[in-house]
Amino acid sequence: MRKSIVAGNWKMNGSRSLVNEFFTLMDGVNKQAVEVVICPPACFISDFQGVDFALGGQTMSELDNGAHTGDISAEMLLELGCRYVIVGHSERREDHGETNDMVAAKAAKALAAGLTPIICVGESLQTREAGELESFIAAQLDALTATLSASQLAQAVIAYEPIWAIGTGKTASPEQAQQVHAFIRSHLAAFDSNAAASLPLLYGGSVNSANAQELFAQTDIDGGLIGGASLKVDEFRKVCQAAG
Ligand SMILES: O=C[C@H](O)COP(=O)(O)O
């Protein structure tokens, strides 16, 4: 039985007063049934001390330390109380030129340090319309399997986020999302069938309280990576309840 996970990615949003609103997030959420994670901007992570959900970084360096202005290391995230870290979000790939190999290196570093990476993959509309969806995602996954061992992969989480559905209000239909999730699982099975069967696959892209239940009910969808809807505590609570 795979773990259900709902992770909220605040991106470059939020404030200390928003953090305070989230201390009631888990009221009415079944903690046994769903693992809830909040990934706020790094400067707010320590303000969440004492919450009853998990915390994650939005990115991290593949390096240990040194002269890398603005970067944050796995050890630093751990010291702030994080258990998760998002790596390879399409916004990081686009804004900061993160390549498939860099994303794989970050995932490997996170796992070695004891963080669970939520590794993002997903295609643009142009790639989908060109009929290259599967080869594009396969290349993203192949970089991971070239770097991670099967046992490392089994400890990771993968989030499928079609770029055209992020922040656009255009959600992939449950069938479209399920189809890609099944592809991801079968592609990874060629590398290691146990890891492929056990790792949680999250869907991200305009998930909200109205569409979460149907998406999360799909066979290969084990929860979500939520952007906009994770910024309102009542709305995000409903999304978490839909997974548990
Ligand atoms: O990390 C979260 C995703 O990019 C989804 O964002 P969204 O829910 O605002 O579409």
GROMACS .gro file of C-alpha atoms and ligand atoms in nm:
model
  254
    1MET     CA    1   0.000   0.000   0.000
    2ARG     CA    2   0.160   0.327  -0.109
    3LYS     CA    3   0.161   0.631   0.113
    4SER     CA    4  -0.074   0.917   0.020
    5ILE     CA    5   0.110   1.248   0.022
    6VAL     CA    6  -0.018   1.601  -0.030
    7ALA     CA    7   0.257   1.861  -0.052
    8GLY     CA    8   0.193   2.233  -0.066
    9ASN     CA    9   0.450   2.436  -0.258
   10TRP     CA   10   0.416   2.799  -0.160
   11LYS     CA   11   0.669   2.906  -0.426
   12MET     CA   12   0.773   3.272  -0.367
   13ASN     CA   13   0.456   3.351  -0.172
   14GLY     CA   14   0.351   3.378   0.189
   15SER     CA   15   0.442   3.570   0.500
   16ARG     CA   16   0.479   3.512   0.872
   17SER     CA   17   0.110   3.581   0.921
   18LEU     CA   18   0.022   3.314   0.664
   19VAL     CA   19   0.249   3.071   0.850
   20ASN     CA   20   0.049   3.138   1.168
   21GLU     CA   21  -0.279   3.053   0.990
   22PHE     CA   22  -0.139   2.710   0.906
   23PHE     CA   23  -0.104   2.597   1.266
   24THR     CA   24  -0.465   2.471   1.242
   25LEU     CA   25  -0.417   2.300   0.904
   26MET     CA   26  -0.444   1.945   1.034
   27ASP     CA   27  -0.774   1.995   1.221
   28GLY     CA   28  -1.002   1.733   1.065
   29VAL     CA   29  -0.729   1.573   0.850
   30ASN     CA   30  -0.666   1.201   0.902
   31LYS     CA   31  -0.293   1.197   0.975
   32GLN     CA   32  -0.281   0.818   0.950
   33ALA     CA   33  -0.416   0.826   0.597
   34VAL     CA   34  -0.226   1.115   0.443
   35GLU     CA   35   0.119   1.265   0.487
   36VAL     CA   36   0.091   1.643   0.459
   37VAL     CA   37   0.396   1.850   0.369
   38ILE     CA   38   0.436   2.226   0.343
   39CYS     CA   39   0.725   2.365   0.140
   40PRO     CA   40   0.740   2.736   0.222
   41PRO     CA   41   1.010   2.980   0.114
   42ALA     CA   42   1.326   2.882   0.306
   43CYS     CA   43   1.317   3.199   0.517
   44PHE     CA   44   0.989   3.088   0.680
   45ILE     CA   45   1.072   2.723   0.752
   46SER     CA   46   1.182   2.783   1.109
   47ASP     CA   47   0.859   2.974   1.181
   48PHE     CA   48   0.671   2.642   1.150
   49GLN     CA   49   0.827   2.494   1.464
   50GLY     CA   50   0.582   2.269   1.648
   51VAL     CA   51   0.344   2.198   1.359
   52ASP     CA   52   0.197   1.848   1.319
   53PHE     CA   53   0.275   1.811   0.948
   54ALA     CA   54   0.601   1.768   0.761
   55LEU     CA   55   0.814   2.046   0.614
   56GLY     CA   56   1.010   2.059   0.293
   57GLY     CA   57   1.244   2.285   0.100
   58GLN     CA   58   1.155   2.406  -0.249
   59THR     CA   59   1.501   2.331  -0.386
   60MET     CA   60   1.853   2.255  -0.265
   61SER     CA   61   2.208   2.249  -0.391
   62GLU     CA   62   2.369   1.929  -0.508
   63LEU     CA   63   2.685   2.054  -0.330
   64ASP     CA   64   2.774   2.030   0.039
   65ASN     CA   65   2.875   2.389   0.115
   66GLY     CA   66   3.102   2.668  -0.007
   67ALA     CA   67   3.095   2.986  -0.212
   68HIS     CA   68   2.751   2.944  -0.371
   69THR     CA   69   2.560   3.262  -0.292
   70GLY     CA   70   2.189   3.215  -0.242
   71ASP     CA   71   2.197   2.836  -0.235
   72ILE     CA   72   2.084   2.613   0.049
   73SER     CA   73   2.220   2.269   0.134
   74ALA     CA   74   2.052   1.946   0.236
   75GLU     CA   75   2.214   1.968   0.580
   76MET     CA   76   2.070   2.317   0.630
   77LEU     CA   77   1.719   2.198   0.539
   78LEU     CA   78   1.756   1.910   0.784
   79GLU     CA   79   1.868   2.147   1.056
   80LEU     CA   80   1.555   2.355   0.997
   81GLY     CA   81   1.343   2.045   1.051
   82CYS     CA   82   1.267   1.950   0.689
   83ARG     CA   83   1.203   1.590   0.591
   84TYR     CA   84   1.133   1.660   0.223
   85VAL     CA   85   1.272   1.874  -0.057
   86ILE     CA   86   1.128   1.947  -0.400
   87VAL     CA   87   1.386   1.904  -0.675
   88GLY     CA   88   1.359   1.977  -1.046
   89HIS     CA   89   1.041   2.182  -1.037
   90SER     CA   90   0.978   2.310  -1.390
   91GLU     CA   91   1.012   2.667  -1.260
   92ARG     CA   92   1.364   2.585  -1.133
   93ARG     CA   93   1.445   2.412  -1.461
   94GLU     CA   94   1.327   2.717  -1.655
   95ASP     CA   95   1.441   3.004  -1.430
   96HIS     CA   96   1.772   2.853  -1.320
   97GLY     CA   97   1.866   2.624  -1.608
   98GLU     CA   98   1.848   2.306  -1.403
   99THR     CA   99   1.917   2.009  -1.629
  100ASN     CA  100   1.804   1.648  -1.591
  101ASP     CA  101   2.152   1.558  -1.466
  102MET     CA  102   2.155   1.838  -1.211
  103VAL     CA  103   1.813   1.732  -1.086
  104ALA     CA  104   1.936   1.372  -1.051
  105ALA     CA  105   2.243   1.493  -0.859
  106LYS     CA  106   2.021   1.696  -0.624
  107ALA     CA  107   1.796   1.395  -0.567
  108ALA     CA  108   2.097   1.175  -0.490
  109LYS     CA  109   2.238   1.433  -0.247
  110ALA     CA  110   1.900   1.471  -0.074
  111LEU     CA  111   1.866   1.095  -0.028
  112ALA     CA  112   2.222   1.059   0.098
  113ALA     CA  113   2.152   1.328   0.357
  114GLY     CA  114   1.826   1.166   0.470
  115LEU     CA  115   1.576   1.395   0.296
  116THR     CA  116   1.299   1.259   0.075
  117PRO     CA  117   1.319   1.429  -0.264
  118ILE     CA  118   0.994   1.511  -0.444
  119ILE     CA  119   1.132   1.494  -0.795
  120CYS     CA  120   0.930   1.684  -1.056
  121VAL     CA  121   0.887   1.579  -1.417
  122GLY     CA  122   0.647   1.701  -1.683
  123GLU     CA  123   0.611   1.827  -2.036
  124SER     CA  124   0.524   2.159  -2.199
  125LEU     CA  125   0.217   2.192  -2.419
  126GLN     CA  126   0.444   2.214  -2.723
  127THR     CA  127   0.610   1.883  -2.634
  128ARG     CA  128   0.272   1.716  -2.575
  129GLU     CA  129   0.130   1.846  -2.902
  130ALA     CA  130   0.438   1.731  -3.089
  131GLY     CA  131   0.364   1.377  -2.965
  132GLU     CA  132   0.687   1.372  -2.764
  133LEU     CA  133   0.538   1.345  -2.416
  134GLU     CA  134   0.662   0.994  -2.340
  135SER     CA  135   1.013   1.038  -2.480
  136PHE     CA  136   1.048   1.368  -2.293
  137ILE     CA  137   0.945   1.221  -1.960
  138ALA     CA  138   1.146   0.905  -2.024
  139ALA     CA  139   1.460   1.120  -2.060
  140GLN     CA  140   1.384   1.292  -1.730
  141LEU     CA  141   1.338   0.953  -1.561
  142ASP     CA  142   1.644   0.797  -1.729
  143ALA     CA  143   1.868   1.065  -1.578
  144LEU     CA  144   1.737   0.960  -1.237
  145THR     CA  145   1.788   0.588  -1.289
  146ALA     CA  146   2.140   0.655  -1.423
  147THR     CA  147   2.227   0.820  -1.091
  148LEU     CA  148   2.016   0.659  -0.819
  149SER     CA  149   2.030   0.300  -0.700
  150ALA     CA  150   1.708   0.100  -0.696
  151SER     CA  151   1.690   0.128  -0.318
  152GLN     CA  152   1.737   0.506  -0.339
  153LEU     CA  153   1.465   0.534  -0.602
  154ALA     CA  154   1.232   0.340  -0.375
  155GLN     CA  155   1.273   0.612  -0.111
  156ALA     CA  156   1.194   0.901  -0.345
  157VAL     CA  157   0.867   1.061  -0.450
  158ILE     CA  158   0.797   1.166  -0.809
  159ALA     CA  159   0.557   1.445  -0.900
  160TYR     CA  160   0.414   1.461  -1.251
  161GLU     CA  161   0.340   1.823  -1.332
  162PRO     CA  162   0.240   1.903  -1.689
  163ILE     CA  163   0.379   2.254  -1.734
  164TRP     CA  164   0.067   2.363  -1.922
  165ALA     CA  165  -0.145   2.287  -1.615
  166ILE     CA  166   0.067   2.475  -1.359
  167GLY     CA  167  -0.104   2.787  -1.230
  168THR     CA  168  -0.324   2.803  -1.540
  169GLY     CA  169  -0.648   2.661  -1.402
  170LYS     CA  170  -0.622   2.396  -1.680
  171THR     CA  171  -0.598   2.068  -1.490
  172ALA     CA  172  -0.508   1.750  -1.672
  173SER     CA  173  -0.818   1.533  -1.676
  174PRO     CA  174  -0.803   1.241  -1.432
  175GLU     CA  175  -0.767   1.009  -1.733
  176GLN     CA  176  -0.483   1.214  -1.886
  177ALA     CA  177  -0.302   1.229  -1.554
  178GLN     CA  178  -0.353   0.857  -1.486
  179GLN     CA  179  -0.220   0.770  -1.831
  180VAL     CA  180   0.108   0.954  -1.768
  181HIS     CA  181   0.138   0.820  -1.414
  182ALA     CA  182   0.097   0.466  -1.547
  183PHE     CA  183   0.362   0.539  -1.809
  184ILE     CA  184   0.603   0.668  -1.541
  185ARG     CA  185   0.547   0.359  -1.330
  186SER     CA  186   0.595   0.120  -1.619
  187HIS     CA  187   0.904   0.303  -1.744
  188LEU     CA  188   1.062   0.285  -1.398
  189ALA     CA  189   0.965  -0.081  -1.367
  190ALA     CA  190   1.216  -0.163  -1.640
  191PHE     CA  191   1.481  -0.031  -1.398
  192ASP     CA  192   1.340  -0.184  -1.080
  193SER     CA  193   0.992  -0.327  -1.050
  194ASN     CA  194   0.976  -0.309  -0.671
  195ALA     CA  195   1.079   0.057  -0.658
  196ALA     CA  196   0.836   0.141  -0.940
  197ALA     CA  197   0.549  -0.030  -0.761
  198SER     CA  198   0.616   0.128  -0.423
  199LEU     CA  199   0.714   0.487  -0.489
  200PRO     CA  200   0.445   0.752  -0.445
  201LEU     CA  201   0.355   0.939  -0.765
  202LEU     CA  202   0.196   1.280  -0.710
  203TYR     CA  203   0.003   1.486  -0.962
  204GLY     CA  204   0.052   1.864  -0.976
  205GLY     CA  205  -0.114   2.128  -1.190
  206SER     CA  206  -0.415   2.337  -1.083
  207VAL     CA  207  -0.531   2.089  -0.820
  208ASN     CA  208  -0.797   2.233  -0.589
  209SER     CA  209  -1.070   2.114  -0.355
  210ALA     CA  210  -1.312   2.068  -0.645
  211ASN     CA  211  -1.098   1.835  -0.855
  212ALA     CA  212  -0.867   1.669  -0.600
  213GLN     CA  213  -1.086   1.372  -0.511
  214GLU     CA  214  -1.129   1.251  -0.867
  215LEU     CA  215  -0.759   1.292  -0.944
  216PHE     CA  216  -0.647   1.117  -0.625
  217ALA     CA  217  -0.887   0.828  -0.693
  218GLN     CA  218  -0.686   0.722  -0.999
  219THR     CA  219  -0.492   0.396  -0.963
  220ASP     CA  220  -0.145   0.544  -1.003
  221ILE     CA  221  -0.202   0.883  -0.840
  222ASP     CA  222  -0.094   0.882  -0.477
  223GLY     CA  223  -0.158   1.244  -0.390
  224GLY     CA  224  -0.066   1.588  -0.515
  225LEU     CA  225   0.187   1.870  -0.532
  226ILE     CA  226  -0.022   2.180  -0.486
  227GLY     CA  227   0.071   2.539  -0.567
  228GLY     CA  228  -0.197   2.809  -0.558
  229ALA     CA  229  -0.447   2.608  -0.354
  230SER     CA  230  -0.186   2.553  -0.080
  231LEU     CA  231  -0.186   2.923   0.007
  232LYS     CA  232  -0.532   2.920   0.165
  233VAL     CA  233  -0.555   2.705   0.473
  234ASP     CA  234  -0.923   2.608   0.435
  235GLU     CA  235  -0.883   2.519   0.070
  236PHE     CA  236  -0.562   2.324   0.128
  237ARG     CA  237  -0.717   2.134   0.420
  238LYS     CA  238  -0.994   2.015   0.185
  239VAL     CA  239  -0.734   1.896  -0.067
  240CYS     CA  240  -0.556   1.705   0.213
  241GLN     CA  241  -0.889   1.551   0.320
  242ALA     CA  242  -0.952   1.439  -0.038
  243ALA     CA  243  -0.636   1.227  -0.019
  244GLY     CA  244  -0.717   1.065   0.312
  245LIG     O1  245   0.437   2.286  -0.726
  245LIG     C1  246   0.319   2.301  -0.755
  245LIG     C2  247   0.277   2.305  -0.891
  245LIG     O2  248   0.362   2.378  -0.973
  245LIG     C3  249   0.131   2.329  -0.916
  245LIG     O3  250   0.099   2.465  -0.904
  245LIG     P1  251  -0.058   2.506  -0.914
  245LIG     O4  252  -0.131   2.418  -0.819
  245LIG     O5  253  -0.060   2.651  -0.873
  245LIG     O6  254  -0.097   2.483  -1.055
   0.00000   0.00000   0.00000
